[in-house]
């Protein structure tokens, strides 16, 4: 059964691949799993039909037979559990890779999202310029630790895993800020993720939606 | 093999149960799994011995034989995967329960943490009073959706699961703000979580650390 995911009909980042469908596309590409995409408008996302799939009115969702999931981390995890290529087989290594997924989503990503919130939701506020360095320092506190742990390894714990996939994608949001460049090993880590053939295929697929070259599902 | 977790030696919330070891204690209690606790000071958390277990210098960690994990969501998930009582057996129901874990950690909790960050890290800033309503509105956007989805059900998707456990604990942080009271069904949902015998045992155990009644591991 070919799964169907949802993605933005109109890319908010103009095809930069920062929307969360990118994680799911990338995971599906790593697993060699073809998929269908149904594009949804900002309006349709908030309507009952979509909310039945996604209670928070967002993308991506994932449908496969009787199963409907939402939340990119959960979808990536589901793909990783059921298909080869994203989690190690050995039990302890597998648990550690899953740990990195949660760490990416709950420890590293939230301060990065705060930067975006400040920019897009409080960009016109008088305090914004003065707050920015505080937010960036909170992000640096995470990047400092992550950079130390990664050291000169290619990936966070042995072979590339779903943990790296989610972490790389969370870090990609920092690119416009220039902050990644402060951590050469993290910048190289992100670049290694972007260089993977599966990443490139996923990136091209989401870019094609923006440029109008996609086959809408 | 009895697992060992770490917790704050000195409770930052004076035993209110909001620290993230509470989630792990609760999950272990739901699973009927005895555990040891090693208390760590704020200073020791940032030292190499603890960072070898937790790259971000936080609690909780989880050690069981050769396995060492960090990140409360990952630990709760690990417990739920390997012991009965926290995830349904049926594959699709299980995937949906896991989805709620991710939704709690990556969609619902981050704006709630923003409120704490504003209070404790920016409480002395001139903009803080004016920003608070903006943060609260971002939290309400999540609570609105969550409240609609929960409706008059007891739990988010059928029987109580690890998804409810993490969600209830994320929502508990809102208690001091009074915001939960704006959503009677969410307040009742949280109260149902707190009424579970396993929650009560976990709460008492972490409170005993604060009151000095605990047996340190």
Short mmCIF file of C-alpha atoms in Angstrom, two decimals:
data_model
loop_
_atom_site.label_atom_id
_atom_site.label_comp_id
_atom_site.label_asym_id
_atom_site.label_seq_id
_atom_site.Cartn_x
_atom_site.Cartn_y
_atom_site.Cartn_z
CA UNK A 1 0.00 0.00 0.00
CA UNK A 2 1.49 3.35 -1.04
CA UNK A 3 1.23 5.88 1.79
CA UNK A 4 -0.13 9.37 1.20
CA UNK A 5 1.30 12.38 2.98
CA UNK A 6 0.11 15.99 3.03
CA UNK A 7 2.22 19.07 2.32
CA UNK A 8 1.64 22.80 1.88
CA UNK A 9 0.05 23.70 -1.43
CA UNK A 10 1.89 27.00 -1.18
CA UNK A 11 5.35 26.67 0.35
CA UNK A 12 5.87 29.26 3.12
CA UNK A 13 9.65 29.12 2.63
CA UNK A 14 9.53 29.18 -1.17
CA UNK A 15 10.82 25.62 -1.53
CA UNK A 16 13.73 25.81 0.89
CA UNK A 17 12.69 22.48 2.36
CA UNK A 18 12.13 23.73 5.89
CA UNK A 19 8.50 22.65 6.19
CA UNK A 20 8.00 19.47 8.15
CA UNK A 21 6.81 17.38 5.23
CA UNK A 22 10.49 17.44 4.18
CA UNK A 23 11.39 15.15 7.12
CA UNK A 24 8.79 12.65 6.10
CA UNK A 25 9.74 12.79 2.42
CA UNK A 26 13.39 12.29 3.38
CA UNK A 27 12.58 9.30 5.61
CA UNK A 28 10.48 7.72 2.88
CA UNK A 29 13.32 8.23 0.38
CA UNK A 30 15.86 6.70 2.77
CA UNK A 31 13.56 3.70 3.13
CA UNK A 32 13.02 3.45 -0.63
CA UNK A 33 9.27 3.78 -0.14
CA UNK A 34 7.27 5.50 -2.91
CA UNK A 35 4.55 7.84 -1.67
CA UNK A 36 1.72 10.05 -2.80
CA UNK A 37 1.39 13.69 -1.82
CA UNK A 38 -1.85 15.54 -1.31
CA UNK A 39 -1.34 19.31 -1.25
CA UNK A 40 -3.48 21.35 1.14
CA UNK A 41 -4.09 25.08 1.26
CA UNK A 42 -3.71 27.13 4.45
CA UNK A 43 -7.49 27.44 4.49
CA UNK A 44 -8.17 23.74 4.00
CA UNK A 45 -5.69 22.86 6.77
CA UNK A 46 -7.97 24.48 9.31
CA UNK A 47 -11.17 22.82 8.08
CA UNK A 48 -12.83 19.77 9.65
CA UNK A 49 -11.79 17.29 6.94
CA UNK A 50 -8.11 18.00 7.53
CA UNK A 51 -8.48 18.40 11.28
CA UNK A 52 -9.90 14.89 11.42
CA UNK A 53 -6.43 13.81 10.29
CA UNK A 54 -4.45 16.46 12.17
CA UNK A 55 -6.02 17.89 15.35
CA UNK A 56 -3.72 20.94 15.23
CA UNK A 57 -4.52 21.76 11.61
CA UNK A 58 -1.00 21.37 10.30
CA UNK A 59 1.00 19.31 7.85
CA UNK A 60 2.29 16.65 7.38
CA UNK A 61 -0.15 13.82 7.86
CA UNK A 62 0.34 10.21 6.85
CA UNK A 63 -2.29 7.79 5.61
CA UNK A 64 -1.72 4.15 4.84
CA UNK A 65 -4.72 1.87 4.64
CA UNK A 66 -6.65 2.23 7.88
CA UNK A 67 -3.86 4.10 9.63
CA UNK A 68 -3.80 7.90 9.87
CA UNK A 69 -0.97 9.66 11.69
CA UNK A 70 0.10 13.26 12.21
CA UNK A 71 3.18 14.98 13.69
CA UNK A 72 6.36 14.68 11.64
CA UNK A 73 8.40 13.06 14.41
CA UNK A 74 5.79 10.35 14.87
CA UNK A 75 5.54 9.74 11.14
CA UNK A 76 9.31 9.51 10.70
CA UNK A 77 9.41 7.12 13.63
CA UNK A 78 6.64 4.99 12.15
CA UNK A 79 8.46 4.75 8.83
CA UNK A 80 11.71 3.94 10.64
CA UNK A 81 10.05 1.20 12.70
CA UNK A 82 8.47 -0.52 9.76
CA UNK A 83 11.05 -0.16 7.02
CA UNK A 84 14.77 -0.79 6.83
CA UNK A 85 17.47 1.87 6.70
CA UNK A 86 16.61 4.33 9.47
CA UNK A 87 17.20 2.51 12.76
CA UNK A 88 19.85 -0.02 13.77
CA UNK A 89 18.72 -3.59 14.42
CA UNK A 90 20.64 -4.05 17.66
CA UNK A 91 18.28 -3.21 20.54
CA UNK A 92 20.45 -0.78 22.51
CA UNK A 93 21.71 1.05 19.43
CA UNK A 94 18.11 1.33 18.29
CA UNK A 95 17.00 2.82 21.61
CA UNK A 96 19.84 5.36 21.43
CA UNK A 97 18.95 6.38 17.87
CA UNK A 98 15.34 6.90 18.96
CA UNK A 99 16.65 8.99 21.87
CA UNK A 100 18.28 11.34 19.39
CA UNK A 101 14.94 11.76 17.61
CA UNK A 102 13.34 12.90 20.86
CA UNK A 103 16.34 15.08 21.74
CA UNK A 104 16.14 16.79 18.35
CA UNK A 105 12.44 17.46 18.73
CA UNK A 106 12.18 18.38 22.41
CA UNK A 107 15.60 19.81 23.34
CA UNK A 108 17.26 21.21 20.21
CA UNK A 109 14.37 22.32 18.03
CA UNK A 110 12.25 24.36 20.49
CA UNK A 111 14.76 27.23 20.97
CA UNK A 112 15.30 27.28 17.20
CA UNK A 113 11.55 27.65 16.71
CA UNK A 114 11.61 30.50 19.24
CA UNK A 115 13.88 32.37 16.85
CA UNK A 116 11.35 31.93 14.07
CA UNK A 117 8.48 32.94 16.34
CA UNK A 118 10.35 36.10 17.32
CA UNK A 119 11.00 36.92 13.67
CA UNK A 120 7.57 36.22 12.24
CA UNK A 121 5.22 36.87 15.15
CA UNK A 122 7.06 39.54 17.13
CA UNK A 123 9.23 41.07 14.40
CA UNK A 124 7.37 44.38 14.66
CA UNK A 125 7.63 44.63 18.44
CA UNK A 126 9.87 47.23 20.06
CA UNK A 127 11.67 44.58 22.11
CA UNK A 128 12.58 42.30 19.24
CA UNK A 129 16.09 43.55 18.56
CA UNK A 130 17.04 43.36 22.21
CA UNK A 131 15.54 39.89 22.65
CA UNK A 132 17.26 38.31 19.65
CA UNK A 133 20.66 37.89 21.37
CA UNK A 134 18.95 36.21 24.35
CA UNK A 135 17.22 33.72 22.09
CA UNK A 136 20.42 33.07 20.16
CA UNK A 137 22.27 32.40 23.40
CA UNK A 138 19.66 29.81 24.36
CA UNK A 139 20.18 28.15 20.99
CA UNK A 140 23.97 28.29 21.46
CA UNK A 141 23.63 26.54 24.81
CA UNK A 142 22.18 23.57 22.91
CA UNK A 143 24.59 23.81 19.98
CA UNK A 144 27.60 23.96 22.31
CA UNK A 145 26.59 20.66 23.87
CA UNK A 146 25.60 19.05 20.60
CA UNK A 147 28.87 20.08 19.00
CA UNK A 148 30.88 18.58 21.86
CA UNK A 149 28.95 15.32 21.69
CA UNK A 150 29.24 15.02 17.91
CA UNK A 151 32.98 15.78 17.98
CA UNK A 152 34.52 14.62 14.71
CA UNK A 153 32.08 11.78 14.16
CA UNK A 154 29.99 11.67 11.00
CA UNK A 155 26.72 10.96 12.81
CA UNK A 156 25.47 11.16 16.39
CA UNK A 157 25.70 7.47 17.27
CA UNK A 158 27.33 5.16 14.75
CA UNK A 159 25.59 4.88 11.39
CA UNK A 160 23.14 7.47 10.02
CA UNK A 161 19.73 7.04 11.65
CA UNK A 162 16.32 8.65 11.99
CA UNK A 163 17.88 10.55 14.92
CA UNK A 164 20.31 12.23 12.55
CA UNK A 165 17.57 12.84 10.02
CA UNK A 166 15.42 14.77 12.46
CA UNK A 167 18.41 16.56 14.03
CA UNK A 168 19.82 17.69 10.67
CA UNK A 169 16.42 18.98 9.61
CA UNK A 170 15.94 20.88 12.89
CA UNK A 171 19.39 22.47 12.45
CA UNK A 172 18.71 23.42 8.84
CA UNK A 173 16.35 26.11 10.07
CA UNK A 174 19.37 27.91 11.49
CA UNK A 175 21.00 28.40 8.12
CA UNK A 176 19.56 31.85 7.41
CA UNK A 177 20.74 33.04 10.85
CA UNK A 178 24.39 32.23 10.13
CA UNK A 179 24.61 30.50 13.53
CA UNK A 180 25.51 27.11 12.11
CA UNK A 181 28.75 28.60 10.77
CA UNK A 182 29.84 29.21 14.38
CA UNK A 183 30.06 25.41 14.77
CA UNK A 184 32.12 23.96 11.91
CA UNK A 185 31.47 20.36 12.92
CA UNK A 186 27.71 20.95 13.07
CA UNK A 187 27.77 22.76 9.73
CA UNK A 188 29.64 19.78 8.24
CA UNK A 189 27.14 17.40 9.86
CA UNK A 190 24.22 19.23 8.28
CA UNK A 191 26.05 19.29 4.94
CA UNK A 192 26.53 15.50 5.17
CA UNK A 193 22.80 15.14 5.63
CA UNK A 194 22.05 17.37 2.65
CA UNK A 195 24.50 15.40 0.52
CA UNK A 196 22.62 12.13 0.96
CA UNK A 197 20.89 11.01 -2.24
CA UNK A 198 17.63 10.45 -0.34
CA UNK A 199 17.76 14.03 1.01
CA UNK A 200 18.34 15.36 -2.50
CA UNK A 201 15.42 13.44 -3.94
CA UNK A 202 13.14 14.64 -1.13
CA UNK A 203 14.35 18.22 -1.52
CA UNK A 204 13.76 18.16 -5.26
CA UNK A 205 10.26 16.78 -4.76
CA UNK A 206 9.22 19.54 -2.37
CA UNK A 207 10.89 22.20 -4.52
CA UNK A 208 8.92 20.95 -7.50
CA UNK A 209 5.71 21.81 -5.63
CA UNK A 210 6.89 25.40 -5.29
CA UNK A 211 8.09 25.75 -8.87
CA UNK A 212 4.89 24.16 -10.14
CA UNK A 213 6.62 21.09 -11.56
CA UNK A 214 5.01 18.62 -9.15
CA UNK A 215 2.36 16.08 -9.94
CA UNK A 216 -0.18 16.83 -7.24
CA UNK A 217 -1.57 13.63 -5.73
CA UNK B 1 17.83 -5.78 36.17
CA UNK B 2 16.51 -2.75 38.10
CA UNK B 3 16.94 0.45 36.09
CA UNK B 4 18.49 3.55 37.63
CA UNK B 5 17.26 7.02 36.80
CA UNK B 6 18.64 10.41 37.76
CA UNK B 7 16.72 13.28 39.34
CA UNK B 8 17.50 16.70 40.81
CA UNK B 9 19.13 16.54 44.23
CA UNK B 10 17.49 19.88 44.94
CA UNK B 11 14.01 20.18 43.41
CA UNK B 12 13.68 23.47 41.50
CA UNK B 13 9.90 23.43 41.95
CA UNK B 14 9.97 22.39 45.61
CA UNK B 15 8.50 18.96 44.97
CA UNK B 16 5.61 20.00 42.71
CA UNK B 17 6.46 17.16 40.35
CA UNK B 18 7.11 19.33 37.30
CA UNK B 19 10.69 18.17 36.68
CA UNK B 20 11.05 15.66 33.89
CA UNK B 21 12.08 12.75 36.10
CA UNK B 22 8.40 12.73 37.13
CA UNK B 23 7.40 11.43 33.68
CA UNK B 24 9.83 8.59 33.92
CA UNK B 25 8.84 7.73 37.50
CA UNK B 26 5.20 7.75 36.47
CA UNK B 27 5.84 5.48 33.47
CA UNK B 28 7.82 3.06 35.64
CA UNK B 29 5.02 3.00 38.18
CA UNK B 30 2.40 2.37 35.49
CA UNK B 31 4.52 -0.55 34.29
CA UNK B 32 5.01 -1.87 37.83
CA UNK B 33 8.78 -1.64 37.41
CA UNK B 34 10.86 -0.89 40.54
CA UNK B 35 13.71 1.56 39.97
CA UNK B 36 16.66 3.18 41.68
CA UNK B 37 17.19 6.93 41.76
CA UNK B 38 20.55 8.64 41.77
CA UNK B 39 20.25 12.30 42.79
CA UNK B 40 22.52 14.81 41.06
CA UNK B 41 23.36 18.38 42.01
CA UNK B 42 23.14 21.27 39.53
CA UNK B 43 26.93 21.36 39.56
CA UNK B 44 27.41 17.63 38.97
CA UNK B 45 24.89 17.72 36.08
CA UNK B 46 27.28 19.85 34.08
CA UNK B 47 30.37 17.74 34.75
CA UNK B 48 31.86 15.17 32.37
CA UNK B 49 30.67 12.09 34.27
CA UNK B 50 27.03 13.14 33.94
CA UNK B 51 27.46 14.56 30.45
CA UNK B 52 28.68 11.15 29.32
CA UNK B 53 25.14 10.01 30.12
CA UNK B 54 23.34 13.20 29.08
CA UNK B 55 25.00 15.36 26.42
CA UNK B 56 22.89 18.38 27.42
CA UNK B 57 23.72 18.11 31.13
CA UNK B 58 20.15 17.56 32.29
CA UNK B 59 18.01 15.00 34.08
CA UNK B 60 16.57 12.41 33.80
CA UNK B 61 18.85 9.69 32.50
CA UNK B 62 18.12 5.96 32.46
CA UNK B 63 20.61 3.16 32.94
CA UNK B 64 19.80 -0.51 32.66
CA UNK B 65 22.68 -2.92 32.18
CA UNK B 66 24.66 -1.78 29.15
CA UNK B 67 22.00 0.67 28.03
CA UNK B 68 22.16 4.37 28.87
CA UNK B 69 19.44 6.74 27.63
CA UNK B 70 18.59 10.40 28.15
CA UNK B 71 15.62 12.65 27.27
CA UNK B 72 12.43 11.98 29.18
CA UNK B 73 10.31 11.32 26.08
CA UNK B 74 12.77 8.71 24.84
CA UNK B 75 12.94 7.05 28.24
CA UNK B 76 9.16 6.92 28.63
CA UNK B 77 8.95 5.47 25.14
CA UNK B 78 11.59 2.85 25.94
CA UNK B 79 9.72 1.80 29.07
CA UNK B 80 6.45 1.71 27.13
CA UNK B 81 7.96 -0.43 24.37
CA UNK B 82 9.42 -3.02 26.69
CA UNK B 83 6.85 -3.29 29.44
CA UNK B 84 3.09 -3.72 29.46
CA UNK B 85 0.56 -1.06 30.36
CA UNK B 86 1.56 2.03 28.40
CA UNK B 87 0.90 1.25 24.74
CA UNK B 88 -1.89 -0.72 23.07
CA UNK B 89 -0.96 -4.01 21.42
CA UNK B 90 -2.87 -3.44 18.20
CA UNK B 91 -0.44 -1.96 15.67
CA UNK B 92 -2.45 1.05 14.48
CA UNK B 93 -3.64 2.01 17.96
CA UNK B 94 -0.04 1.73 19.12
CA UNK B 95 1.19 4.04 16.34
CA UNK B 96 -1.49 6.58 17.24
CA UNK B 97 -0.57 6.51 20.94
CA UNK B 98 3.07 7.11 20.01
CA UNK B 99 1.91 9.99 17.82
CA UNK B 100 0.40 11.66 20.88
CA UNK B 101 3.73 11.37 22.68
CA UNK B 102 5.41 13.27 19.88
CA UNK B 103 2.57 15.79 19.69
CA UNK B 104 2.83 16.45 23.42
CA UNK B 105 6.58 16.99 23.21
CA UNK B 106 6.91 18.88 19.95
CA UNK B 107 3.60 20.71 19.49
CA UNK B 108 1.98 21.27 22.90
CA UNK B 109 4.92 21.56 25.29
CA UNK B 110 7.17 24.09 23.48
CA UNK B 111 4.85 27.11 23.85
CA UNK B 112 4.28 26.11 27.49
CA UNK B 113 8.04 26.11 28.03
CA UNK B 114 8.17 29.56 26.42
CA UNK B 115 5.99 30.80 29.26
CA UNK B 116 8.47 29.45 31.78
CA UNK B 117 11.40 30.89 29.88
CA UNK B 118 9.74 34.30 29.86
CA UNK B 119 9.11 34.09 33.58
CA UNK B 120 12.47 32.81 34.73
CA UNK B 121 14.88 34.12 32.11
CA UNK B 122 13.23 37.34 30.99
CA UNK B 123 11.15 38.16 34.06
CA UNK B 124 13.18 41.29 34.75
CA UNK B 125 12.97 42.61 31.19
CA UNK B 126 10.88 45.68 30.39
CA UNK B 127 8.97 43.84 27.67
CA UNK B 128 7.91 40.90 29.78
CA UNK B 129 4.46 42.12 30.83
CA UNK B 130 3.54 43.04 27.28
CA UNK B 131 4.84 39.75 25.84
CA UNK B 132 3.00 37.48 28.28
CA UNK B 133 -0.40 37.76 26.56
CA UNK B 134 1.23 36.91 23.20
CA UNK B 135 2.78 33.78 24.65
CA UNK B 136 -0.46 32.81 26.34
CA UNK B 137 -2.32 33.19 23.05
CA UNK B 138 0.15 30.82 21.38
CA UNK B 139 -0.51 28.31 24.14
CA UNK B 140 -4.27 28.81 23.77
CA UNK B 141 -4.00 28.06 20.05
CA UNK B 142 -2.75 24.58 21.02
CA UNK B 143 -5.17 24.12 23.91
CA UNK B 144 -8.14 25.11 21.74
CA UNK B 145 -7.31 22.32 19.30
CA UNK B 146 -6.45 19.80 21.97
CA UNK B 147 -9.67 20.53 23.84
CA UNK B 148 -11.74 20.02 20.68
CA UNK B 149 -10.01 16.74 19.90
CA UNK B 150 -10.36 15.39 23.43
CA UNK B 151 -14.03 16.37 23.62
CA UNK B 152 -15.66 14.43 26.43
CA UNK B 153 -13.41 11.41 26.15
CA UNK B 154 -11.35 10.28 29.13
CA UNK B 155 -8.12 9.92 27.16
CA UNK B 156 -6.82 11.05 23.78
CA UNK B 157 -7.26 7.78 21.89
CA UNK B 158 -9.04 4.95 23.68
CA UNK B 159 -7.37 3.62 26.80
CA UNK B 160 -4.77 5.58 28.82
CA UNK B 161 -1.38 5.42 27.09
CA UNK B 162 2.12 6.87 27.20
CA UNK B 163 0.72 9.59 24.94
CA UNK B 164 -1.64 10.69 27.72
CA UNK B 165 1.11 10.39 30.30
CA UNK B 166 3.38 12.81 28.47
CA UNK B 167 0.52 15.14 27.52
CA UNK B 168 -0.84 15.35 31.06
CA UNK B 169 2.61 16.09 32.41
CA UNK B 170 3.21 18.80 29.82
CA UNK B 171 -0.14 20.40 30.71
CA UNK B 172 0.57 20.25 34.44
CA UNK B 173 3.09 23.04 34.00
CA UNK B 174 0.19 25.34 33.16
CA UNK B 175 -1.44 24.92 36.56
CA UNK B 176 0.23 27.95 38.20
CA UNK B 177 -0.87 30.15 35.26
CA UNK B 178 -4.55 29.36 35.74
CA UNK B 179 -4.86 28.70 32.00
CA UNK B 180 -5.98 25.11 32.40
CA UNK B 181 -9.12 26.34 34.13
CA UNK B 182 -10.14 28.02 30.85
CA UNK B 183 -10.59 24.51 29.40
CA UNK B 184 -12.76 22.42 31.74
CA UNK B 185 -12.31 19.22 29.74
CA UNK B 186 -8.51 19.61 29.73
CA UNK B 187 -8.50 20.40 33.46
CA UNK B 188 -10.55 17.24 34.06
CA UNK B 189 -8.19 15.26 31.81
CA UNK B 190 -5.18 16.40 33.82
CA UNK B 191 -7.03 15.62 37.06
CA UNK B 192 -7.73 12.09 35.77
CA UNK B 193 -4.02 11.66 35.19
CA UNK B 194 -3.18 12.90 38.68
CA UNK B 195 -5.76 10.55 40.18
CA UNK B 196 -4.06 7.43 38.82
CA UNK B 197 -2.42 5.36 41.56
CA UNK B 198 0.81 5.18 39.55
CA UNK B 199 0.92 8.99 39.27
CA UNK B 200 0.36 9.31 43.01
CA UNK B 201 3.17 6.88 43.84
CA UNK B 202 5.54 8.70 41.47
CA UNK B 203 4.53 12.09 42.86
CA UNK B 204 5.07 10.94 46.44
CA UNK B 205 8.51 9.55 45.55
CA UNK B 206 9.72 12.80 44.00
CA UNK B 207 8.18 14.84 46.84
CA UNK B 208 10.06 12.70 49.36
CA UNK B 209 13.32 13.86 47.76
CA UNK B 210 12.36 17.46 48.47
CA UNK B 211 11.15 16.84 52.01
CA UNK B 212 14.25 14.78 52.76
CA UNK B 213 12.32 11.54 53.27
CA UNK B 214 13.83 9.79 50.26
CA UNK B 215 16.35 6.99 50.26
CA UNK B 216 18.94 8.39 47.88
CA UNK B 217 20.19 5.72 45.46
#
